[in-house]
PDB file of C-alpha atoms in Angstrom:
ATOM      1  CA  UNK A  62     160.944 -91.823 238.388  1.00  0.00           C
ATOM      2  CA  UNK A  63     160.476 -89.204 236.420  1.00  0.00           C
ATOM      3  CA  UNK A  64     157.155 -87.610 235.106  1.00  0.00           C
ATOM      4  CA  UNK A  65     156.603 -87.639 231.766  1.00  0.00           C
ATOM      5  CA  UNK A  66     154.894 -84.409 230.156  1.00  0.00           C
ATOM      6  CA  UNK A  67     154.776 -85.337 226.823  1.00  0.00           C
ATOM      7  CA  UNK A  68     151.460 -88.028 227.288  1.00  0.00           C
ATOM      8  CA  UNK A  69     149.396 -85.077 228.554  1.00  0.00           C
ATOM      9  CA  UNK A  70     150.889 -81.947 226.759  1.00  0.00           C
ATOM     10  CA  UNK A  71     150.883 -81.968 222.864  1.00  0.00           C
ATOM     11  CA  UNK A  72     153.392 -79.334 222.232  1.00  0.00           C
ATOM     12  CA  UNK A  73     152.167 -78.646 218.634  1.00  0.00           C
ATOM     13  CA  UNK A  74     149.059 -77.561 220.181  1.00  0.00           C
ATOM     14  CA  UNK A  75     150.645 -75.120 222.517  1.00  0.00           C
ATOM     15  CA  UNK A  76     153.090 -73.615 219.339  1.00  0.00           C
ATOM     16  CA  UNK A  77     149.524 -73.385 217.084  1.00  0.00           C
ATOM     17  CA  UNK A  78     147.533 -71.868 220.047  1.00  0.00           C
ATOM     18  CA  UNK A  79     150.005 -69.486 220.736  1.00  0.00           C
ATOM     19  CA  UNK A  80     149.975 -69.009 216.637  1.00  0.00           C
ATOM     20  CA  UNK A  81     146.093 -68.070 216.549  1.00  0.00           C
ATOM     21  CA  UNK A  82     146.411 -65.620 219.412  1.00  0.00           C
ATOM     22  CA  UNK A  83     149.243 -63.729 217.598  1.00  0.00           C
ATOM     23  CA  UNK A  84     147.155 -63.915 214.615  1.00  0.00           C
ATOM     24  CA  UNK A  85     144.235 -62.474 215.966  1.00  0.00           C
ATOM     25  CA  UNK A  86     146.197 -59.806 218.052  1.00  0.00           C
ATOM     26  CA  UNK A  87     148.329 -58.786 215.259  1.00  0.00           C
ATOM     27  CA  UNK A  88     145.422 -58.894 212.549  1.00  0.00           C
ATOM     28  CA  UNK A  89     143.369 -56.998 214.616  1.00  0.00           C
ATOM     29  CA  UNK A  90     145.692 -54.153 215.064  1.00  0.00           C
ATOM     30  CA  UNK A  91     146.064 -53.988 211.326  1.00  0.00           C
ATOM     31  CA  UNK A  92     142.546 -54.158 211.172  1.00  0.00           C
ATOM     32  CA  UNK A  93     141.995 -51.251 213.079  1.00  0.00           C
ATOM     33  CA  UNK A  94     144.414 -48.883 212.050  1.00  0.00           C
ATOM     34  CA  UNK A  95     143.843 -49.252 208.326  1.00  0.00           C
ATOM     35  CA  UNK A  96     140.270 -48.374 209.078  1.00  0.00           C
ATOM     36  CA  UNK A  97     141.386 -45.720 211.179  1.00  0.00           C
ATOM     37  CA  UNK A  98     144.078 -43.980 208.657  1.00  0.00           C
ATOM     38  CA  UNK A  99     141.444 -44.830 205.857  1.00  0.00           C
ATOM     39  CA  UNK A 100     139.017 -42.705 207.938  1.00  0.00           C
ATOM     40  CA  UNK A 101     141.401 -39.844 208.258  1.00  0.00           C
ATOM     41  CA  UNK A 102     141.668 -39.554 204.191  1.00  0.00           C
ATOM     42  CA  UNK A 103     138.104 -39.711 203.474  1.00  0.00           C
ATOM     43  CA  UNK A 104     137.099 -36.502 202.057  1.00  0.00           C
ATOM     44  CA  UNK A 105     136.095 -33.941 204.786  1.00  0.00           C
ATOM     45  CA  UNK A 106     132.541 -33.082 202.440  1.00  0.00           C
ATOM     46  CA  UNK A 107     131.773 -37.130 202.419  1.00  0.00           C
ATOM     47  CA  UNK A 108     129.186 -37.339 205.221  1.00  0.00           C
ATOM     48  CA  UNK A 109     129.672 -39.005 208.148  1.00  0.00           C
ATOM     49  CA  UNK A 110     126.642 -41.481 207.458  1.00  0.00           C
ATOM     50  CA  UNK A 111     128.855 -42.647 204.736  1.00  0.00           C
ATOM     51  CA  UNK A 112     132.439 -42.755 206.230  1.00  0.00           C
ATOM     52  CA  UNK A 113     130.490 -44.783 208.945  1.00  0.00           C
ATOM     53  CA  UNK A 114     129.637 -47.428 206.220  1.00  0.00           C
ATOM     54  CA  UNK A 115     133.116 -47.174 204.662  1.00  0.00           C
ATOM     55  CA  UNK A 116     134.917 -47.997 208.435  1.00  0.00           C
ATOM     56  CA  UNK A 117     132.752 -50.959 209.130  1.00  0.00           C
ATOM     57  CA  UNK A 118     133.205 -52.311 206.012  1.00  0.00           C
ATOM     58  CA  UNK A 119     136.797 -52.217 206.348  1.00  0.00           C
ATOM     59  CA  UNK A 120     136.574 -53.781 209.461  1.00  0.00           C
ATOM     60  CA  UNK A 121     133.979 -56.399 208.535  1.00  0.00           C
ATOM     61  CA  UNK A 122     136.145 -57.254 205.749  1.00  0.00           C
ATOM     62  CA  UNK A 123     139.049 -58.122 207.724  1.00  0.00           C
ATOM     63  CA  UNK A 124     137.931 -60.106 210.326  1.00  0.00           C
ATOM     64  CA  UNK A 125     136.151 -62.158 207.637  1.00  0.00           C
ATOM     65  CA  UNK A 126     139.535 -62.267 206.021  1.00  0.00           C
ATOM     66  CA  UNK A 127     141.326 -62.963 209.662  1.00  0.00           C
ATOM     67  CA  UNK A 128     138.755 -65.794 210.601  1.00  0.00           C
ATOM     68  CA  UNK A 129     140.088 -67.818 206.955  1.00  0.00           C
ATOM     69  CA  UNK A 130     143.411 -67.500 208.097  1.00  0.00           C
ATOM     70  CA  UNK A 131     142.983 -69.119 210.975  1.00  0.00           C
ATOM     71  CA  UNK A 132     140.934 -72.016 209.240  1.00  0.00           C
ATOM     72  CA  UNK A 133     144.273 -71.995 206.651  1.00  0.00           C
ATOM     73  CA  UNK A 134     146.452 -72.378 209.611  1.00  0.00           C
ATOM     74  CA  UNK A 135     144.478 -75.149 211.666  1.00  0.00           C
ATOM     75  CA  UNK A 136     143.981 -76.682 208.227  1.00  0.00           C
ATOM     76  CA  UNK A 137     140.351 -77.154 208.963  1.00  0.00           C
ATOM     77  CA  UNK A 138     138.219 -79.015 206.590  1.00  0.00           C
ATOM     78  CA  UNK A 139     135.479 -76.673 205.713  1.00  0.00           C
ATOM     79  CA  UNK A 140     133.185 -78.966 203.116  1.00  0.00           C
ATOM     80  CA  UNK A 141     131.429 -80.050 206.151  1.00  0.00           C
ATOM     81  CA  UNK A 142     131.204 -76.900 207.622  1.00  0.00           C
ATOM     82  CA  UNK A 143     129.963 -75.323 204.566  1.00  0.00           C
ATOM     83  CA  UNK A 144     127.783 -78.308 204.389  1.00  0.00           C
ATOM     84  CA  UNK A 145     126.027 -77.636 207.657  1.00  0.00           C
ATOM     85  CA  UNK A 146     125.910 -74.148 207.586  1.00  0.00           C
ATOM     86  CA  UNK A 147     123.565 -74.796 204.391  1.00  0.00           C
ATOM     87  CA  UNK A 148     121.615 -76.663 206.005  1.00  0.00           C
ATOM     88  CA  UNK A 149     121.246 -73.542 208.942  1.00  0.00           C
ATOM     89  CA  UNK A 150     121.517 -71.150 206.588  1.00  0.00           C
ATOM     90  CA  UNK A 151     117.723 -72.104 204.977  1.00  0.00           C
ATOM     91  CA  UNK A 152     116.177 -72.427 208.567  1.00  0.00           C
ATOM     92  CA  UNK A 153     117.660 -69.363 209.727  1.00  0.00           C
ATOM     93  CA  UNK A 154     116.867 -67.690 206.690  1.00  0.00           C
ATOM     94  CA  UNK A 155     113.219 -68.661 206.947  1.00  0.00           C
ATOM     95  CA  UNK A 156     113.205 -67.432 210.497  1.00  0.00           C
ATOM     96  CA  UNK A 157     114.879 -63.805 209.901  1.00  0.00           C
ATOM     97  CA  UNK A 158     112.723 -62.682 207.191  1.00  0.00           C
ATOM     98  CA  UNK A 159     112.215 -59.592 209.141  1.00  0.00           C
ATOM     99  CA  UNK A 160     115.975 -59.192 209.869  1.00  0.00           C
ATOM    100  CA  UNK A 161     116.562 -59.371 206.058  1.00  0.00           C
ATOM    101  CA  UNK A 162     113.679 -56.973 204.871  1.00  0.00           C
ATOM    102  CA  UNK A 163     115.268 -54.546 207.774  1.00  0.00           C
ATOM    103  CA  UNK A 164     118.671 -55.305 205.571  1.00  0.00           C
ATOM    104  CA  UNK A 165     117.213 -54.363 202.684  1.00  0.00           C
ATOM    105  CA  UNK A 166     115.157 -51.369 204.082  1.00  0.00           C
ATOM    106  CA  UNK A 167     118.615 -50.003 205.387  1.00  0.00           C
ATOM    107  CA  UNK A 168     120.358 -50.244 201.932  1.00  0.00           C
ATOM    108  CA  UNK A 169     116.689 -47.686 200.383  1.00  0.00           C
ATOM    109  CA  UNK A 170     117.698 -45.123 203.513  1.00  0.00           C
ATOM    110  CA  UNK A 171     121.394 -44.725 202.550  1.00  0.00           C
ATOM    111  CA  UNK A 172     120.520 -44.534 199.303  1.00  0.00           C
ATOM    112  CA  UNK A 173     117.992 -42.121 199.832  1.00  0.00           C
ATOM    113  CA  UNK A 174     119.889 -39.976 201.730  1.00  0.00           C
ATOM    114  CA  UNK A 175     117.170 -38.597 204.005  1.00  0.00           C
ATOM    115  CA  UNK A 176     118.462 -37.840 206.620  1.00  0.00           C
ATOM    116  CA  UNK A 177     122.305 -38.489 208.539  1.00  0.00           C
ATOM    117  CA  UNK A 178     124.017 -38.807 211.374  1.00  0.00           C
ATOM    118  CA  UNK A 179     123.605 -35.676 214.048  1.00  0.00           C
ATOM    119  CA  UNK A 180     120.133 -34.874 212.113  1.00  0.00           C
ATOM    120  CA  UNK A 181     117.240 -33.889 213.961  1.00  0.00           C
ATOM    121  CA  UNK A 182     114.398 -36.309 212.928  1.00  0.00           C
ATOM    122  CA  UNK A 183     110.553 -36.617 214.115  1.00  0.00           C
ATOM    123  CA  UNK A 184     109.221 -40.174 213.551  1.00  0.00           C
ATOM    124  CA  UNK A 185     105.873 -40.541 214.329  1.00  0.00           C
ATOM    125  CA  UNK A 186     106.010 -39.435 217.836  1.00  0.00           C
ATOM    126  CA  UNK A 187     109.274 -39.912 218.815  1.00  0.00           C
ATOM    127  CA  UNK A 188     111.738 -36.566 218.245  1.00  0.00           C
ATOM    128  CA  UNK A 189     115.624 -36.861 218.752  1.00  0.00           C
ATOM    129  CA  UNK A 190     119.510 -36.428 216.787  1.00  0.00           C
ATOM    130  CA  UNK A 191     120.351 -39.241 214.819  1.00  0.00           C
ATOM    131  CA  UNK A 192     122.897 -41.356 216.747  1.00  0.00           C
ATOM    132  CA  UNK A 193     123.704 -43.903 214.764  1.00  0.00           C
ATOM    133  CA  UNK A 194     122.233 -45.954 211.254  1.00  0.00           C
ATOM    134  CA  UNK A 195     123.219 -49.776 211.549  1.00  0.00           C
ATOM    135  CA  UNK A 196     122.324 -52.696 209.490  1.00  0.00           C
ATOM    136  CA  UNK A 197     118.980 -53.770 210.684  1.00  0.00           C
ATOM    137  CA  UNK A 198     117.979 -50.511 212.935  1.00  0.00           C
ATOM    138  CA  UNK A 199     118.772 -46.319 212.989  1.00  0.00           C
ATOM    139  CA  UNK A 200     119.439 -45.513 216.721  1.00  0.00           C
ATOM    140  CA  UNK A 201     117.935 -41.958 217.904  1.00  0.00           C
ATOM    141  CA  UNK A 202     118.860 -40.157 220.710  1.00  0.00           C
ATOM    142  CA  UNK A 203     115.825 -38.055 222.076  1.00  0.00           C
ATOM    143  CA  UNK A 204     116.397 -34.309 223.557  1.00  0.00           C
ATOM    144  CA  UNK A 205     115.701 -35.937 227.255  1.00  0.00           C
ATOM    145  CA  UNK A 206     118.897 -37.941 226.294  1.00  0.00           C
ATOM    146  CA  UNK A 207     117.146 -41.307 225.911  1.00  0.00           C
ATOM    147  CA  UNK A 208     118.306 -43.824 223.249  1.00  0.00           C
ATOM    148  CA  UNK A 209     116.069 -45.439 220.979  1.00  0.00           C
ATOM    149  CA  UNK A 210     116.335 -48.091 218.248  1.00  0.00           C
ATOM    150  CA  UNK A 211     113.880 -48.134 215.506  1.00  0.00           C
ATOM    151  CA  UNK A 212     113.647 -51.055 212.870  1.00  0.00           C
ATOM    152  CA  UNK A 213     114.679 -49.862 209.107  1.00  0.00           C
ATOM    153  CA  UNK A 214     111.154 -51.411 208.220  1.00  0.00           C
ATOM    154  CA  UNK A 215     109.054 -48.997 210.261  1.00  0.00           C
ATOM    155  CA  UNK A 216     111.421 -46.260 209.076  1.00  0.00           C
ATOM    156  CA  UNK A 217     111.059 -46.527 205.526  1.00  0.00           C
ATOM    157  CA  UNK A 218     107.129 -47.082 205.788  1.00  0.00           C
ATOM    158  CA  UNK A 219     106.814 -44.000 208.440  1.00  0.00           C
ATOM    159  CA  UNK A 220     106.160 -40.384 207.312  1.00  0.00           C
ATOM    160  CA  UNK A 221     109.699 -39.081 208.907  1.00  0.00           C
ATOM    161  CA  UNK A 222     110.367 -35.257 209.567  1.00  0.00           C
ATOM    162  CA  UNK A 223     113.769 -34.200 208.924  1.00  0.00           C
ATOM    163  CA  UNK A 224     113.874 -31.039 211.225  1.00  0.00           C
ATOM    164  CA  UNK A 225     117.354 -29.513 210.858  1.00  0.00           C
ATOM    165  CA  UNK A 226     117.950 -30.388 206.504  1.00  0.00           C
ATOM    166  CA  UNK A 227     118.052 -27.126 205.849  1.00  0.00           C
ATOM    167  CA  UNK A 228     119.915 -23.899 207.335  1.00  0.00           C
ATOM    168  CA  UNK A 229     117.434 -22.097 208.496  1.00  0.00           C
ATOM    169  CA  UNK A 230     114.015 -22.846 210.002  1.00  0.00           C
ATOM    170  CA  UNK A 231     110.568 -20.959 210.604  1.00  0.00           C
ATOM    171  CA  UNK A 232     108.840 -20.921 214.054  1.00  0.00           C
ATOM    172  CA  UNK A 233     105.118 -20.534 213.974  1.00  0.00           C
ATOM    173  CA  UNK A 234     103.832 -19.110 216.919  1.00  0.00           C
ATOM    174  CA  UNK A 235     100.060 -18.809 217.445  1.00  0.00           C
ATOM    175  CA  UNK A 236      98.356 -15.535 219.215  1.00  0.00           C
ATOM    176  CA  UNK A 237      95.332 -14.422 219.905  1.00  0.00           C
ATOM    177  CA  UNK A 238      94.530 -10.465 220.590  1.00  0.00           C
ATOM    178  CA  UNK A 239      91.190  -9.269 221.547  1.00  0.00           C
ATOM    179  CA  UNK A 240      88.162  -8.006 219.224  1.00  0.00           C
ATOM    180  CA  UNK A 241      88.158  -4.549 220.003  1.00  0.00           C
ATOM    181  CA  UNK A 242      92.014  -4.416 219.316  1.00  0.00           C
ATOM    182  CA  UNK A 243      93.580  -2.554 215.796  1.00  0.00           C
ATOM    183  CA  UNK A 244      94.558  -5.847 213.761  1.00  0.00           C
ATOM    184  CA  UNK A 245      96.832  -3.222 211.881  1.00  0.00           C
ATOM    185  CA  UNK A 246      98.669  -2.184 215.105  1.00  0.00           C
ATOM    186  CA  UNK A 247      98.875  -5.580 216.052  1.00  0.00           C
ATOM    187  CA  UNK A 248     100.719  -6.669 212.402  1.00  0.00           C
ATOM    188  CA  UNK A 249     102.604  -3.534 212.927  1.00  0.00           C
ATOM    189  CA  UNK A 250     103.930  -4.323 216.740  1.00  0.00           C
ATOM    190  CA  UNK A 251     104.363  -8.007 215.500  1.00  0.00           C
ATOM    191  CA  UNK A 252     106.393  -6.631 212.531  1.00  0.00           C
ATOM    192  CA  UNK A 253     108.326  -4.721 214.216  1.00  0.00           C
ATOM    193  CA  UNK A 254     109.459  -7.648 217.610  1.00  0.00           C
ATOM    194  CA  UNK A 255     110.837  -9.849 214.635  1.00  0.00           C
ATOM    195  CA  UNK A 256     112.853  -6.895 213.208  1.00  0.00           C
ATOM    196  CA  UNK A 257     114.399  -6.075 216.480  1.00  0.00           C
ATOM    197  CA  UNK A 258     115.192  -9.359 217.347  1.00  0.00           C
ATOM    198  CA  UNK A 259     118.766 -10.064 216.216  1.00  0.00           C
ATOM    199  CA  UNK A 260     117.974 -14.152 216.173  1.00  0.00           C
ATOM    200  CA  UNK A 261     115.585 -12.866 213.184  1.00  0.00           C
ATOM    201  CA  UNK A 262     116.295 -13.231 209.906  1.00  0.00           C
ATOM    202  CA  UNK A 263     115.033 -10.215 207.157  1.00  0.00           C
ATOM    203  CA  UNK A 264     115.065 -12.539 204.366  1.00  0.00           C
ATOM    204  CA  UNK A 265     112.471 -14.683 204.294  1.00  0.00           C
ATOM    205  CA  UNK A 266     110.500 -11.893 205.688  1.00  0.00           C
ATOM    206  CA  UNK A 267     108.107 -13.062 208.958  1.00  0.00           C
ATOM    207  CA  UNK A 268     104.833 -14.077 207.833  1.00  0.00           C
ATOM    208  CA  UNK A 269     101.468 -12.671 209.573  1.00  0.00           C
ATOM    209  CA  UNK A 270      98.098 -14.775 209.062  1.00  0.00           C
ATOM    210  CA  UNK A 271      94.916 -13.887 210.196  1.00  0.00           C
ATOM    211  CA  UNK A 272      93.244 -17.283 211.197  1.00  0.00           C
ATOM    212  CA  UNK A 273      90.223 -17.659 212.228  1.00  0.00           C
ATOM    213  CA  UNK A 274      87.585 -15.668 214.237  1.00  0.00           C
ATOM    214  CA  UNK A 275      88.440 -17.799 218.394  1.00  0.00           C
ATOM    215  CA  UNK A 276      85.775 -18.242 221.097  1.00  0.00           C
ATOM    216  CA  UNK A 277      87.421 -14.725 222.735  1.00  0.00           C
ATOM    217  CA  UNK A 278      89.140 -13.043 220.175  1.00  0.00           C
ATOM    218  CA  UNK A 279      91.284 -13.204 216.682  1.00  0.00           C
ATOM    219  CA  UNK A 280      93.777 -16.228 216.077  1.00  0.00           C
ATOM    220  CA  UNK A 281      97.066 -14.617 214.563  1.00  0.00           C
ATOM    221  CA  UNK A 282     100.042 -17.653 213.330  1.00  0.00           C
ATOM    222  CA  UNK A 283     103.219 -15.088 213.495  1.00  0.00           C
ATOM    223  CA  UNK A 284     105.905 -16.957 211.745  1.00  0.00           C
ATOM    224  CA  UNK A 285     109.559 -16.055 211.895  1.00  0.00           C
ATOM    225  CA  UNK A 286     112.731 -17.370 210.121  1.00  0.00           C
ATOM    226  CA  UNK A 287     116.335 -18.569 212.058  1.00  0.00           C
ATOM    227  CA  UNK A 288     119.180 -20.332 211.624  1.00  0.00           C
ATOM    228  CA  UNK A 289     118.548 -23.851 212.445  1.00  0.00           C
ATOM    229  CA  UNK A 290     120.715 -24.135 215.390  1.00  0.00           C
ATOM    230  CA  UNK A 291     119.228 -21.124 216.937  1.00  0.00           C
ATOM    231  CA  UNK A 292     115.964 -22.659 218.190  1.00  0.00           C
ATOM    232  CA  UNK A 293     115.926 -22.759 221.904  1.00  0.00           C
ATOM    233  CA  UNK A 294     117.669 -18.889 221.960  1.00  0.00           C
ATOM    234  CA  UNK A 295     114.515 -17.849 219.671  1.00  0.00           C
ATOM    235  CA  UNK A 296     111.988 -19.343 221.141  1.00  0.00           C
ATOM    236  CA  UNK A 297     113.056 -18.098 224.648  1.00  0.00           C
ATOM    237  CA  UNK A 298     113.669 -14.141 222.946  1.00  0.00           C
ATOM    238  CA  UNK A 299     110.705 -14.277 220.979  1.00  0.00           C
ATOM    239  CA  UNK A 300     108.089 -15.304 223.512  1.00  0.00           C
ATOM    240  CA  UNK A 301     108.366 -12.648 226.494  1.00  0.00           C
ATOM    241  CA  UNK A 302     109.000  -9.818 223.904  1.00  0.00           C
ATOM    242  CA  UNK A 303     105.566 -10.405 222.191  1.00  0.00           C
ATOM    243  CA  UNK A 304     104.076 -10.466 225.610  1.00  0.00           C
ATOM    244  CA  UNK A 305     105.589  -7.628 227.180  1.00  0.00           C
ATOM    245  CA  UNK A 306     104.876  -5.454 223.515  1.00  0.00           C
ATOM    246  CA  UNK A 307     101.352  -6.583 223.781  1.00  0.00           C
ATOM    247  CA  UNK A 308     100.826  -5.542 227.358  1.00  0.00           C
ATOM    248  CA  UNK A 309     101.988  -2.401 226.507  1.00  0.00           C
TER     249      UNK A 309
END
């Protein structure tokens, strides 16, 4: 006798199942390259905080559009669906209040244009690059190469420090010389390390302060200019040439 398939194997099923997958591989692909090639002819100025916003759109977008054609295709009912998810929709809405204000905080800090990705940002105590600026959260990657995700909330209510906006920086560097010491040969020998030092820049000139009167001697803030991705070389140039000019 001969076993019959047919009472335990729809074959409809199998053709639609095999339908979906080729949907979803096929629609993906799409998905993916148009956001890729769309990418490519974004113009080169357009920052990357944006084109980031722009790609996941795209993508968002079609798998929204890839999920209803799959509904279309399994000829789903959706009123009760929709129905239920209504219902959901109010108790998850009135438990995510703080997703949704981090929603809304996110939309004020593209907007705002503060800072982007690759920045170098101080919030509060935590310094770090930009990684990444999501819906709810910006992700920062510290200079010990940690990763950190802070809420859009307690970014857009926290005094942030964009370190690297602008081309060049200054470095302040505080010094103290002795009493008995020439504070015009001191200017003069402090003048004269930022001059020589070709991580330097002329223009803004270095600035000179006399502070305060210290506990052993005159408090000096010797500030000099730099192009922004020239910190670590200054401050490493800077340092043991004061030191060994003032020994000498």
């Amino acid at each position: 006798m001969e076993f019959d398939w047919t009472k335990y194997f729809n074959t409809t099923i199998l053709e639609k199942g095999i339908k979906i997958v080729l949907i979803l591989l096929i629609g993906s692909l799409i998905i993916y390259t148009v956001a890729l090639l769309v990418k490519k002819l974004l113009p080169a100025k357009l920052s990357q905080q944006r084109k980031m916003i722009v790609n996941r759109l795209i993508i968002y977008t079609g798998f929204v559009s890839l999920v209803l054609i799959i509904i279309s295709e399994l000829k789903i009912n959706v009123a009760p669906i929709f129905g239920a998810a209504g219902v959901i929709g109010i108790v998850v809405g009135i438990a995510s209040q703080t997703s949704i204000g981090n929603i809304v905080s996110g939309f004020f800090l593209v907007s705002e244009k503060s800072f982007e990705i690759g920045d170098l940002v101080r919030l509060g105590d935590k310094l770090g690059t930009v990684y990444s600026i999501d819906l709810l959260s910006i992700k920062i990657k510290t200079l010990d190469n940690l990763l950190i995700r802070v809420p859009n909330q307690t970014v857009i209510s926290t005094e942030l420090i964009n370190v690297t906006r602008f081309p060049i920086r200054r470095m302040d560097i505080d010094v103290s010389v002795a009493y008995k010491e020439d504070l015009e040969k001191v200017k003069s020998v402090l003048e004269k390390i930022a001059k020589n030092n070709p991580l330097c820049l002329d223009e803004p000139e270095p600035i000179i302060i006399f502070k305060t009167f210290g506990a052993s001697g005159i408090d000096i803030m010797f500030g000099v200019w730099f192009e922004k991705d020239k910190f670590r070389e200054v401050k490493n140039s800077i340092f043991p040439e004061i030191m060994r000019k003032f020994n000498e």
